[in-house]
PDB file of C-alpha atoms in Angstrom:
ATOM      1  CA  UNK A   1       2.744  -1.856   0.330  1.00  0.00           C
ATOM      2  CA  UNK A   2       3.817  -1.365   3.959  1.00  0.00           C
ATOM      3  CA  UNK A   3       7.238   0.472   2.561  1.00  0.00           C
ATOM      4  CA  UNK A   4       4.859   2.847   1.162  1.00  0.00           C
ATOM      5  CA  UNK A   5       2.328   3.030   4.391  1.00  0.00           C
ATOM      6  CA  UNK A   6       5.714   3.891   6.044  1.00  0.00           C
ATOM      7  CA  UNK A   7       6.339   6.652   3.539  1.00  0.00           C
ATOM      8  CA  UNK A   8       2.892   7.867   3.785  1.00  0.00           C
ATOM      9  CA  UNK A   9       3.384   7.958   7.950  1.00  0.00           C
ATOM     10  CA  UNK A  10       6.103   9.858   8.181  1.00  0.00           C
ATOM     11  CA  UNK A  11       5.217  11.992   5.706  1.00  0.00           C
ATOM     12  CA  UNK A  12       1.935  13.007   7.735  1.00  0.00           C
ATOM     13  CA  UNK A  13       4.382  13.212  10.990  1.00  0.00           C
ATOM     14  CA  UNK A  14       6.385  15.925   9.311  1.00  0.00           C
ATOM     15  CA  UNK A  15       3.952  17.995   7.824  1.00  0.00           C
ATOM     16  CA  UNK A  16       2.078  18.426  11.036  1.00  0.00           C
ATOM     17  CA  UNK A  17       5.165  19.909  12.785  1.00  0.00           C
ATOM     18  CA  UNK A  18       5.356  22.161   9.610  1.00  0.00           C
ATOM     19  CA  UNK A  19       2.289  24.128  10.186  1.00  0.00           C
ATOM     20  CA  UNK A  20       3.549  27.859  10.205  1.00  0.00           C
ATOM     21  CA  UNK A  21       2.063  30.708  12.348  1.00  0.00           C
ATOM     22  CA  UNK A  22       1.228  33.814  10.137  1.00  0.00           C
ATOM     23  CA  UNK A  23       1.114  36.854  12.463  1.00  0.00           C
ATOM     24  CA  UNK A  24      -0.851  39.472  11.450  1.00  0.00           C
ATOM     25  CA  UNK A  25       1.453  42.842  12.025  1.00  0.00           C
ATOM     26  CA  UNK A  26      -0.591  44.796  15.112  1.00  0.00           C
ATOM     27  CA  UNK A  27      -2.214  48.034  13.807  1.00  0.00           C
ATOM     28  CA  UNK A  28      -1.206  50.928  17.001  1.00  0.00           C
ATOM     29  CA  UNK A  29      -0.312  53.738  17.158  1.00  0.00           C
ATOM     30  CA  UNK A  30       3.242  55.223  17.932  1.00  0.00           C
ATOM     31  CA  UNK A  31       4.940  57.980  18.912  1.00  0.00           C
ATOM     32  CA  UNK A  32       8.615  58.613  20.354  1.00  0.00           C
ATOM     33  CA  UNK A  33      10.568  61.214  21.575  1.00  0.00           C
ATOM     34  CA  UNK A  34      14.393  61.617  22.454  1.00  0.00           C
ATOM     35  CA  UNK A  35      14.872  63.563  25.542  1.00  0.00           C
ATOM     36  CA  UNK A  36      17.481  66.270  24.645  1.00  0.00           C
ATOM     37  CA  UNK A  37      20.650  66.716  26.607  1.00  0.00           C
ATOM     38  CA  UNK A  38      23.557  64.465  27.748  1.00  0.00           C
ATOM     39  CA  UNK A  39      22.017  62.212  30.589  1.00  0.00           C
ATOM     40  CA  UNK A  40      25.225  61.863  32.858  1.00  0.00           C
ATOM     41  CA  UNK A  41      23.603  60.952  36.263  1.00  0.00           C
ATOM     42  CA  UNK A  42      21.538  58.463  34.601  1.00  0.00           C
ATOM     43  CA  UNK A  43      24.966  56.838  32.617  1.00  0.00           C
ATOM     44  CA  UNK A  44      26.730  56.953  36.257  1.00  0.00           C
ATOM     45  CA  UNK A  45      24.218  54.908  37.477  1.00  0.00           C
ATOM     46  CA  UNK A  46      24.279  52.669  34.287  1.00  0.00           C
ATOM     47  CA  UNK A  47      28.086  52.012  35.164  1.00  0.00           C
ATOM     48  CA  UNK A  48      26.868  51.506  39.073  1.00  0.00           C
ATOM     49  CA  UNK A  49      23.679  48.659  38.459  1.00  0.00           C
ATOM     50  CA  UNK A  50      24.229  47.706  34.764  1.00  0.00           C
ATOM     51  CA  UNK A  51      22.534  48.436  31.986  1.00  0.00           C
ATOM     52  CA  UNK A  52      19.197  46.980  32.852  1.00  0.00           C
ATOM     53  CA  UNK A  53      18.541  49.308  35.093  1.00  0.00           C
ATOM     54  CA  UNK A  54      18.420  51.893  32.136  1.00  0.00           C
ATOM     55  CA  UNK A  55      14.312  50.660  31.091  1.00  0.00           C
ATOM     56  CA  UNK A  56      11.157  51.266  32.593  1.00  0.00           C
ATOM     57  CA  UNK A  57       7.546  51.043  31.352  1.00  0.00           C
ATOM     58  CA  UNK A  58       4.254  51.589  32.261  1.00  0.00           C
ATOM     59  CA  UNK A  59       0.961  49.645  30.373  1.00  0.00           C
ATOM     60  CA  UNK A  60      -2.143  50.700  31.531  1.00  0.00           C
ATOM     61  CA  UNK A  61      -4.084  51.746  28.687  1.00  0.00           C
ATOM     62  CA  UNK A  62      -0.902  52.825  27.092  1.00  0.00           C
ATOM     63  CA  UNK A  63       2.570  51.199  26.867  1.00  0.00           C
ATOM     64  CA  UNK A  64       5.023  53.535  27.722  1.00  0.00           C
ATOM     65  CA  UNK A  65       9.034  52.671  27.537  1.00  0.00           C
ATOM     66  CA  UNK A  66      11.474  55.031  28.545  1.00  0.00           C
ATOM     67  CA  UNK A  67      15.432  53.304  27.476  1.00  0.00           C
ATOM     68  CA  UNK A  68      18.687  54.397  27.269  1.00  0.00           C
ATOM     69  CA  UNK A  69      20.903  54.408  24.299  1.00  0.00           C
ATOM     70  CA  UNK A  70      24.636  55.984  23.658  1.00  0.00           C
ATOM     71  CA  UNK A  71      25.300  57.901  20.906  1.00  0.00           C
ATOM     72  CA  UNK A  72      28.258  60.719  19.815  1.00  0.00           C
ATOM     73  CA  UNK A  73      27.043  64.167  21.928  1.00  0.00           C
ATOM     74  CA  UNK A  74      26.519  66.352  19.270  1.00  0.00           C
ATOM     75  CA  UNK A  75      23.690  67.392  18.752  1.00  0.00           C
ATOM     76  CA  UNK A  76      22.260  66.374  21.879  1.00  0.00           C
ATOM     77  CA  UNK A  77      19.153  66.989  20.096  1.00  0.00           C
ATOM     78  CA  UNK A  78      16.987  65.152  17.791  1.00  0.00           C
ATOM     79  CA  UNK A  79      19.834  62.637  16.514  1.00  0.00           C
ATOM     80  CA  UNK A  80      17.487  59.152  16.785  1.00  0.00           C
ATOM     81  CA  UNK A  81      15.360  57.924  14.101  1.00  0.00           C
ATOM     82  CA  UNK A  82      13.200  55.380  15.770  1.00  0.00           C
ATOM     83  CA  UNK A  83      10.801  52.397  14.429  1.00  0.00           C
ATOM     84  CA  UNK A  84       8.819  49.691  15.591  1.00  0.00           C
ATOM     85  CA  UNK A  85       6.693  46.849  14.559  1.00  0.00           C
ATOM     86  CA  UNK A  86       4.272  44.654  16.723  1.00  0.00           C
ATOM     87  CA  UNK A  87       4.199  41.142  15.576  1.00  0.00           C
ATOM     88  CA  UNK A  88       2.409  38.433  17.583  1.00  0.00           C
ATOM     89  CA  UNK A  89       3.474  39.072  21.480  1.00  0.00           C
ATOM     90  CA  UNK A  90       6.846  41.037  20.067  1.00  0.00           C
ATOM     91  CA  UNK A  91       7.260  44.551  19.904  1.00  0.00           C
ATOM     92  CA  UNK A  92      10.529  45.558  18.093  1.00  0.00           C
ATOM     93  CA  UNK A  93      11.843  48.981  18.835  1.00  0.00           C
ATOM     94  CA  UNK A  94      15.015  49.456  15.976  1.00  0.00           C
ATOM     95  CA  UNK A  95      17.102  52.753  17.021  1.00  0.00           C
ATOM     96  CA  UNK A  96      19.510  54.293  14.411  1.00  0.00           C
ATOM     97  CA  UNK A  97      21.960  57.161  15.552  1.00  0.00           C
ATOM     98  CA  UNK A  98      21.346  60.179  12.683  1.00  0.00           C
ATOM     99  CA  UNK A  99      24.648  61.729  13.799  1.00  0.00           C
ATOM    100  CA  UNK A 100      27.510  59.842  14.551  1.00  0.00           C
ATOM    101  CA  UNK A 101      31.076  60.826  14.547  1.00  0.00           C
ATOM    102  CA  UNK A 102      30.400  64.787  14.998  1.00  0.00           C
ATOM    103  CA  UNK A 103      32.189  65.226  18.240  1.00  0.00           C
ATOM    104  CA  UNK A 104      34.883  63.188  19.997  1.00  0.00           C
ATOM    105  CA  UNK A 105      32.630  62.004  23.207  1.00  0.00           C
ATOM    106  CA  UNK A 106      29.794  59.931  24.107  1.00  0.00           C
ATOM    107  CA  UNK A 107      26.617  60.370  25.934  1.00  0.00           C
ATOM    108  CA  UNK A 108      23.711  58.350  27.135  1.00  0.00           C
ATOM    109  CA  UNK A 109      20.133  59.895  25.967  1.00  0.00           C
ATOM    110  CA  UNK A 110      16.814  58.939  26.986  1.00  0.00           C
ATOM    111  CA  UNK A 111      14.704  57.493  24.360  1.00  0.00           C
ATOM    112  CA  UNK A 112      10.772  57.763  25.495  1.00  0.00           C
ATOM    113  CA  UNK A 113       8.186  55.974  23.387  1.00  0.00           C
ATOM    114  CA  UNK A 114       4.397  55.422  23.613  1.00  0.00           C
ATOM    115  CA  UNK A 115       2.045  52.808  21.821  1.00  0.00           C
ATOM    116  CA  UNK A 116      -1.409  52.999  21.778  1.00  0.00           C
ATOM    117  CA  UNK A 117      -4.151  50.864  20.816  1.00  0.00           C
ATOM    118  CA  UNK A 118      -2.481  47.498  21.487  1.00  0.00           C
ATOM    119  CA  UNK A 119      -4.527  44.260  21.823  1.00  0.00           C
ATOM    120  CA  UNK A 120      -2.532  42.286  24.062  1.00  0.00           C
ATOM    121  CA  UNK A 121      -1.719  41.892  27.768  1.00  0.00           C
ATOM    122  CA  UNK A 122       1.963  40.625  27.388  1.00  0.00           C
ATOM    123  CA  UNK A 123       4.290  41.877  24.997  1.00  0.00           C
ATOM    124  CA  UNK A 124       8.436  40.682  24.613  1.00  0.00           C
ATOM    125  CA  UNK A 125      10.076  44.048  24.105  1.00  0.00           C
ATOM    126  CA  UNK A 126      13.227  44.029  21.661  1.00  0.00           C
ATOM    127  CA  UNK A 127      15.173  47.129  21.236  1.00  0.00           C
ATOM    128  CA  UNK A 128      17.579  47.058  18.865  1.00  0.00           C
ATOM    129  CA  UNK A 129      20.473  48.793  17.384  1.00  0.00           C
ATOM    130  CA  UNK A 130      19.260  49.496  13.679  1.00  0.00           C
ATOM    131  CA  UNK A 131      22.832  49.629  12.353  1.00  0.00           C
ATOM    132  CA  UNK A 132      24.570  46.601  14.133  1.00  0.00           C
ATOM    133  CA  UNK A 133      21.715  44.636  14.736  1.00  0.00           C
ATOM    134  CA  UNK A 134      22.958  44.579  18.273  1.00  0.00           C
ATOM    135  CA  UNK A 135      20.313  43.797  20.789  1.00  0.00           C
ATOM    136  CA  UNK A 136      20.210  46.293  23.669  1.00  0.00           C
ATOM    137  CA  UNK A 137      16.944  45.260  25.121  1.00  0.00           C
ATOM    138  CA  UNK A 138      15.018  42.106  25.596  1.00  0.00           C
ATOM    139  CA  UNK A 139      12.333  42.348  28.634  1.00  0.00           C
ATOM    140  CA  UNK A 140       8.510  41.259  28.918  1.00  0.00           C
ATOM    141  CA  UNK A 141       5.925  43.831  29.600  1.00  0.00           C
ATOM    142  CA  UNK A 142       2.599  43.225  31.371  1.00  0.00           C
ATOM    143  CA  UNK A 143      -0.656  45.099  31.378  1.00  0.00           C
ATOM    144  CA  UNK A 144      -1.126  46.323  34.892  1.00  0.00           C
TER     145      UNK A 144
END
């Protein structure tokens, strides 16, 4: 009898760390934007204060994140597909370069993104490579 009180205990103790958290997936709306042209000055300065220094936001009403990301420079144009999911206090941004390997150089490019209709205050911002996985942002965003 107490081997299976035991059993019964630890049991319970288990389960209760096993409750899981089902996030709903935010409903918002989103638009993004690549800003066209090779942005040198802006990848000089990458190589100057590191690449943090290469995201800003604003969250007022709206979230608004404007990032850098390198891809091949041709087209300078209209070469990112972009998506993003809001789960819980995460926002995931995935970036995929539509163009790689055209030209033999490199540029950085502005990628400029806008959610509306979020519920939250505080978000964790993840911007991703789509391709590699590769994590090229992680930063926390407040509602001003």
């Amino acid at each position: 009898m107490k081997n299976r009180t035991l059993v019964l205990i630890a049991i319970i103790i288990l389960c209760c760390g096993c409750e899981e958290t089902n996030f709903e997936p935010e409903t918002y709306n989103f638009r993004f934007e690549q800003l066209p042209g090779c942005q040198t000055l802006v990848y000089n300065n990458l190589e100057k204060a590191g690449a943090d220094s290469c995201f800003n936001y604003s969250f007022f009403e709206k979230l608004v994140i404007e990032f850098c990301v390198s891809g091949n420079c041709c087209p300078d144009s209209n070469r990112f597909a972009v998506e993003s999911k809001a789960l819980g206090d995460t926002i995931t941004i995935s970036v995929q370069d539509t163009a790689a390997n055209l030209c033999r150089c490199n540029c950085n490019y502005i990628i400029l993104t806008e959610f509306q209709n979020l519920t939250g205050n505080n978000y964790f911002v993840k911007c991703t490579d789509k391709e590699s996985g590769r994590v090229l942002y992680l930063k926390e965003v407040k509602r001003r």
